């Protein structure tokens, strides 16, 4: 409007931080319509990952659905970076094709911030027995198993990945879950609260102690 011979021009702008825009920009007659482009989910994540994997040598049994579930709700840039990092892992190993493991390793590094294991490190659980209450690694194993068991009991098939790692002095673990829309948002959120408490319950049931991961679990449960 008001551009003379250039009538019909539509001005568009993009930002990742609409919350810090000057309100004057959003008054009627200026940028008065906001269209949110959310992070890809579900089938969109799978399609974008498949797009970035095109023209790349892939193993015949590669599981893109698993990676799409793990990367659900993450940006296109993150999806592309995981695919490219998987290619780097494959190249470093002189592999003929990108495998699911390469993609998982990229997710562990970029999404879950798991420290990279050096060539001379041993990733095995360093304790005499998983029944040893004094072994921190054993507590971590039962802690993550507790998360996974509760999630599977409440939402069968929801666990994508249960992982425990030992990198030099860095020990930890996590359980990644996915809601394929089988469960309502309210039921899913309730199950996440109970799942977050499952780790503490498992270590207390097995060893009679409150483990180090309890604080973060409680924080997560109450923040939900």
PDB file of N, CA, C and O in Angstrom, residues 37-56 58 64-65 67-68 71-84 103:
ATOM      1  N   UNK A  37       7.405 -20.486  12.769  1.00  0.00           N
ATOM      2  CA  UNK A  37       7.926 -21.683  12.107  1.00  0.00           C
ATOM      3  C   UNK A  37       8.617 -22.509  13.189  1.00  0.00           C
ATOM      4  O   UNK A  37       9.741 -22.211  13.594  1.00  0.00           O
ATOM      5  N   UNK A  38       7.933 -23.520  13.679  1.00  0.00           N
ATOM      6  CA  UNK A  38       8.451 -24.306  14.799  1.00  0.00           C
ATOM      7  C   UNK A  38       9.507 -25.309  14.328  1.00  0.00           C
ATOM      8  O   UNK A  38       9.645 -25.579  13.130  1.00  0.00           O
ATOM      9  N   UNK A  39      10.245 -25.861  15.282  1.00  0.00           N
ATOM     10  CA  UNK A  39      11.231 -26.887  14.965  1.00  0.00           C
ATOM     11  C   UNK A  39      10.513 -28.121  14.411  1.00  0.00           C
ATOM     12  O   UNK A  39       9.394 -28.419  14.807  1.00  0.00           O
ATOM     13  N   UNK A  40      11.148 -28.817  13.486  1.00  0.00           N
ATOM     14  CA  UNK A  40      10.502 -29.986  12.875  1.00  0.00           C
ATOM     15  C   UNK A  40      10.300 -31.122  13.865  1.00  0.00           C
ATOM     16  O   UNK A  40      11.127 -31.356  14.741  1.00  0.00           O
ATOM     17  N   UNK A  41       9.173 -31.802  13.705  1.00  0.00           N
ATOM     18  CA  UNK A  41       8.852 -32.942  14.550  1.00  0.00           C
ATOM     19  C   UNK A  41       8.334 -34.088  13.692  1.00  0.00           C
ATOM     20  O   UNK A  41       7.894 -33.882  12.570  1.00  0.00           O
ATOM     21  N   UNK A  42       8.378 -35.289  14.250  1.00  0.00           N
ATOM     22  CA  UNK A  42       7.772 -36.444  13.618  1.00  0.00           C
ATOM     23  C   UNK A  42       8.261 -36.691  12.205  1.00  0.00           C
ATOM     24  O   UNK A  42       9.467 -36.780  11.938  1.00  0.00           O
ATOM     25  N   UNK A  43       7.294 -36.770  11.282  1.00  0.00           N
ATOM     26  CA  UNK A  43       7.603 -37.070   9.882  1.00  0.00           C
ATOM     27  C   UNK A  43       8.479 -35.989   9.262  1.00  0.00           C
ATOM     28  O   UNK A  43       9.282 -36.270   8.365  1.00  0.00           O
ATOM     29  N   UNK A  44       8.341 -34.738   9.734  1.00  0.00           N
ATOM     30  CA  UNK A  44       9.172 -33.657   9.197  1.00  0.00           C
ATOM     31  C   UNK A  44      10.642 -33.884   9.533  1.00  0.00           C
ATOM     32  O   UNK A  44      11.520 -33.678   8.686  1.00  0.00           O
ATOM     33  N   UNK A  45      10.923 -34.293  10.770  1.00  0.00           N
ATOM     34  CA  UNK A  45      12.307 -34.590  11.162  1.00  0.00           C
ATOM     35  C   UNK A  45      12.882 -35.694  10.297  1.00  0.00           C
ATOM     36  O   UNK A  45      14.026 -35.608   9.820  1.00  0.00           O
ATOM     37  N   UNK A  46      12.091 -36.735  10.080  1.00  0.00           N
ATOM     38  CA  UNK A  46      12.552 -37.855   9.264  1.00  0.00           C
ATOM     39  C   UNK A  46      12.829 -37.422   7.833  1.00  0.00           C
ATOM     40  O   UNK A  46      13.854 -37.799   7.243  1.00  0.00           O
ATOM     41  N   UNK A  47      11.948 -36.598   7.268  1.00  0.00           N
ATOM     42  CA  UNK A  47      12.132 -36.135   5.890  1.00  0.00           C
ATOM     43  C   UNK A  47      13.375 -35.266   5.755  1.00  0.00           C
ATOM     44  O   UNK A  47      14.112 -35.358   4.765  1.00  0.00           O
ATOM     45  N   UNK A  48      13.629 -34.422   6.764  1.00  0.00           N
ATOM     46  CA  UNK A  48      14.797 -33.524   6.698  1.00  0.00           C
ATOM     47  C   UNK A  48      16.089 -34.327   6.838  1.00  0.00           C
ATOM     48  O   UNK A  48      17.069 -34.081   6.122  1.00  0.00           O
ATOM     49  N   UNK A  49      16.110 -35.294   7.757  1.00  0.00           N
ATOM     50  CA  UNK A  49      17.299 -36.141   7.901  1.00  0.00           C
ATOM     51  C   UNK A  49      17.558 -36.914   6.615  1.00  0.00           C
ATOM     52  O   UNK A  49      18.703 -37.008   6.142  1.00  0.00           O
ATOM     53  N   UNK A  50      16.492 -37.455   6.018  1.00  0.00           N
ATOM     54  CA  UNK A  50      16.640 -38.186   4.752  1.00  0.00           C
ATOM     55  C   UNK A  50      17.170 -37.263   3.665  1.00  0.00           C
ATOM     56  O   UNK A  50      17.968 -37.683   2.809  1.00  0.00           O
ATOM     57  N   UNK A  51      16.743 -36.009   3.681  1.00  0.00           N
ATOM     58  CA  UNK A  51      17.221 -35.035   2.699  1.00  0.00           C
ATOM     59  C   UNK A  51      18.728 -34.806   2.841  1.00  0.00           C
ATOM     60  O   UNK A  51      19.466 -34.802   1.843  1.00  0.00           O
ATOM     61  N   UNK A  52      19.183 -34.632   4.077  1.00  0.00           N
ATOM     62  CA  UNK A  52      20.607 -34.382   4.288  1.00  0.00           C
ATOM     63  C   UNK A  52      21.456 -35.624   4.035  1.00  0.00           C
ATOM     64  O   UNK A  52      22.662 -35.509   3.775  1.00  0.00           O
ATOM     65  N   UNK A  53      20.840 -36.807   4.118  1.00  0.00           N
ATOM     66  CA  UNK A  53      21.579 -38.054   3.875  1.00  0.00           C
ATOM     67  C   UNK A  53      21.622 -38.436   2.395  1.00  0.00           C
ATOM     68  O   UNK A  53      22.330 -39.365   2.021  1.00  0.00           O
ATOM     69  N   UNK A  54      20.865 -37.718   1.577  1.00  0.00           N
ATOM     70  CA  UNK A  54      20.812 -38.069   0.154  1.00  0.00           C
ATOM     71  C   UNK A  54      22.206 -37.939  -0.451  1.00  0.00           C
ATOM     72  O   UNK A  54      23.010 -37.114  -0.046  1.00  0.00           O
ATOM     73  N   UNK A  55      22.482 -38.761  -1.408  1.00  0.00           N
ATOM     74  CA  UNK A  55      23.768 -38.748  -2.133  1.00  0.00           C
ATOM     75  C   UNK A  55      24.957 -39.103  -1.244  1.00  0.00           C
ATOM     76  O   UNK A  55      26.108 -38.869  -1.631  1.00  0.00           O
ATOM     77  N   UNK A  56      24.694 -39.628  -0.050  1.00  0.00           N
ATOM     78  CA  UNK A  56      25.776 -40.088   0.823  1.00  0.00           C
ATOM     79  C   UNK A  56      25.753 -41.612   0.875  1.00  0.00           C
ATOM     80  O   UNK A  56      24.679 -42.230   0.817  1.00  0.00           O
ATOM     81  N   UNK A  58      25.316 -44.973   2.362  1.00  0.00           N
ATOM     82  CA  UNK A  58      24.633 -45.391   3.584  1.00  0.00           C
ATOM     83  C   UNK A  58      24.623 -46.906   3.697  1.00  0.00           C
ATOM     84  O   UNK A  58      24.506 -47.614   2.697  1.00  0.00           O
ATOM     85  N   UNK A  64      17.018 -44.605  10.145  1.00  0.00           N
ATOM     86  CA  UNK A  64      16.784 -43.158  10.195  1.00  0.00           C
ATOM     87  C   UNK A  64      15.620 -42.808  11.114  1.00  0.00           C
ATOM     88  O   UNK A  64      15.562 -41.696  11.650  1.00  0.00           O
ATOM     89  N   UNK A  65      14.685 -43.744  11.308  1.00  0.00           N
ATOM     90  CA  UNK A  65      13.572 -43.476  12.212  1.00  0.00           C
ATOM     91  C   UNK A  65      14.059 -43.250  13.643  1.00  0.00           C
ATOM     92  O   UNK A  65      13.570 -42.358  14.341  1.00  0.00           O
ATOM     93  N   UNK A  67      17.008 -42.130  14.597  1.00  0.00           N
ATOM     94  CA  UNK A  67      17.676 -40.836  14.687  1.00  0.00           C
ATOM     95  C   UNK A  67      16.654 -39.706  14.660  1.00  0.00           C
ATOM     96  O   UNK A  67      16.792 -38.708  15.382  1.00  0.00           O
ATOM     97  N   UNK A  68      15.607 -39.842  13.849  1.00  0.00           N
ATOM     98  CA  UNK A  68      14.555 -38.823  13.790  1.00  0.00           C
ATOM     99  C   UNK A  68      13.853 -38.704  15.134  1.00  0.00           C
ATOM    100  O   UNK A  68      13.516 -37.594  15.574  1.00  0.00           O
ATOM    101  N   UNK A  71      16.185 -36.886  17.491  1.00  0.00           N
ATOM    102  CA  UNK A  71      16.352 -35.486  17.107  1.00  0.00           C
ATOM    103  C   UNK A  71      15.020 -34.744  16.998  1.00  0.00           C
ATOM    104  O   UNK A  71      14.973 -33.630  16.510  1.00  0.00           O
ATOM    105  N   UNK A  72      13.940 -35.353  17.447  1.00  0.00           N
ATOM    106  CA  UNK A  72      12.617 -34.750  17.341  1.00  0.00           C
ATOM    107  C   UNK A  72      12.574 -33.390  18.040  1.00  0.00           C
ATOM    108  O   UNK A  72      12.987 -33.267  19.193  1.00  0.00           O
ATOM    109  N   UNK A  73      12.093 -32.385  17.328  1.00  0.00           N
ATOM    110  CA  UNK A  73      11.963 -31.056  17.905  1.00  0.00           C
ATOM    111  C   UNK A  73      13.223 -30.227  17.873  1.00  0.00           C
ATOM    112  O   UNK A  73      13.258 -29.125  18.439  1.00  0.00           O
ATOM    113  N   UNK A  74      14.251 -30.683  17.184  1.00  0.00           N
ATOM    114  CA  UNK A  74      15.487 -29.915  17.068  1.00  0.00           C
ATOM    115  C   UNK A  74      15.558 -29.246  15.709  1.00  0.00           C
ATOM    116  O   UNK A  74      14.895 -29.651  14.761  1.00  0.00           O
ATOM    117  N   UNK A  75      16.351 -28.198  15.628  1.00  0.00           N
ATOM    118  CA  UNK A  75      16.366 -27.352  14.436  1.00  0.00           C
ATOM    119  C   UNK A  75      16.965 -28.073  13.233  1.00  0.00           C
ATOM    120  O   UNK A  75      17.685 -29.066  13.373  1.00  0.00           O
ATOM    121  N   UNK A  76      16.677 -27.526  12.044  1.00  0.00           N
ATOM    122  CA  UNK A  76      17.248 -28.077  10.809  1.00  0.00           C
ATOM    123  C   UNK A  76      18.772 -28.024  10.854  1.00  0.00           C
ATOM    124  O   UNK A  76      19.439 -28.935  10.366  1.00  0.00           O
ATOM    125  N   UNK A  77      19.307 -26.959  11.429  1.00  0.00           N
ATOM    126  CA  UNK A  77      20.767 -26.830  11.520  1.00  0.00           C
ATOM    127  C   UNK A  77      21.357 -27.948  12.366  1.00  0.00           C
ATOM    128  O   UNK A  77      22.407 -28.508  12.037  1.00  0.00           O
ATOM    129  N   UNK A  78      20.680 -28.304  13.472  1.00  0.00           N
ATOM    130  CA  UNK A  78      21.165 -29.393  14.315  1.00  0.00           C
ATOM    131  C   UNK A  78      21.079 -30.728  13.584  1.00  0.00           C
ATOM    132  O   UNK A  78      21.980 -31.569  13.699  1.00  0.00           O
ATOM    133  N   UNK A  79      19.986 -30.925  12.836  1.00  0.00           N
ATOM    134  CA  UNK A  79      19.837 -32.161  12.066  1.00  0.00           C
ATOM    135  C   UNK A  79      20.962 -32.293  11.042  1.00  0.00           C
ATOM    136  O   UNK A  79      21.567 -33.361  10.886  1.00  0.00           O
ATOM    137  N   UNK A  80      21.253 -31.202  10.349  1.00  0.00           N
ATOM    138  CA  UNK A  80      22.308 -31.232   9.336  1.00  0.00           C
ATOM    139  C   UNK A  80      23.671 -31.487   9.976  1.00  0.00           C
ATOM    140  O   UNK A  80      24.489 -32.244   9.438  1.00  0.00           O
ATOM    141  N   UNK A  81      23.921 -30.859  11.120  1.00  0.00           N
ATOM    142  CA  UNK A  81      25.208 -31.019  11.786  1.00  0.00           C
ATOM    143  C   UNK A  81      25.417 -32.458  12.238  1.00  0.00           C
ATOM    144  O   UNK A  81      26.522 -33.000  12.138  1.00  0.00           O
ATOM    145  N   UNK A  82      24.367 -33.110  12.744  1.00  0.00           N
ATOM    146  CA  UNK A  82      24.480 -34.509  13.156  1.00  0.00           C
ATOM    147  C   UNK A  82      24.825 -35.384  11.972  1.00  0.00           C
ATOM    148  O   UNK A  82      25.695 -36.265  12.051  1.00  0.00           O
ATOM    149  N   UNK A  83      24.156 -35.166  10.837  1.00  0.00           N
ATOM    150  CA  UNK A  83      24.438 -35.953   9.636  1.00  0.00           C
ATOM    151  C   UNK A  83      25.884 -35.736   9.182  1.00  0.00           C
ATOM    152  O   UNK A  83      26.602 -36.697   8.862  1.00  0.00           O
ATOM    153  N   UNK A  84      26.323 -34.481   9.146  1.00  0.00           N
ATOM    154  CA  UNK A  84      27.689 -34.191   8.708  1.00  0.00           C
ATOM    155  C   UNK A  84      28.723 -34.771   9.666  1.00  0.00           C
ATOM    156  O   UNK A  84      29.772 -35.275   9.244  1.00  0.00           O
ATOM    157  N   UNK A 103      25.689 -42.281  13.225  1.00  0.00           N
ATOM    158  CA  UNK A 103      24.687 -41.265  13.539  1.00  0.00           C
ATOM    159  C   UNK A 103      24.449 -41.175  15.046  1.00  0.00           C
ATOM    160  O   UNK A 103      24.317 -40.077  15.597  1.00  0.00           O
TER     161      UNK A 103
END
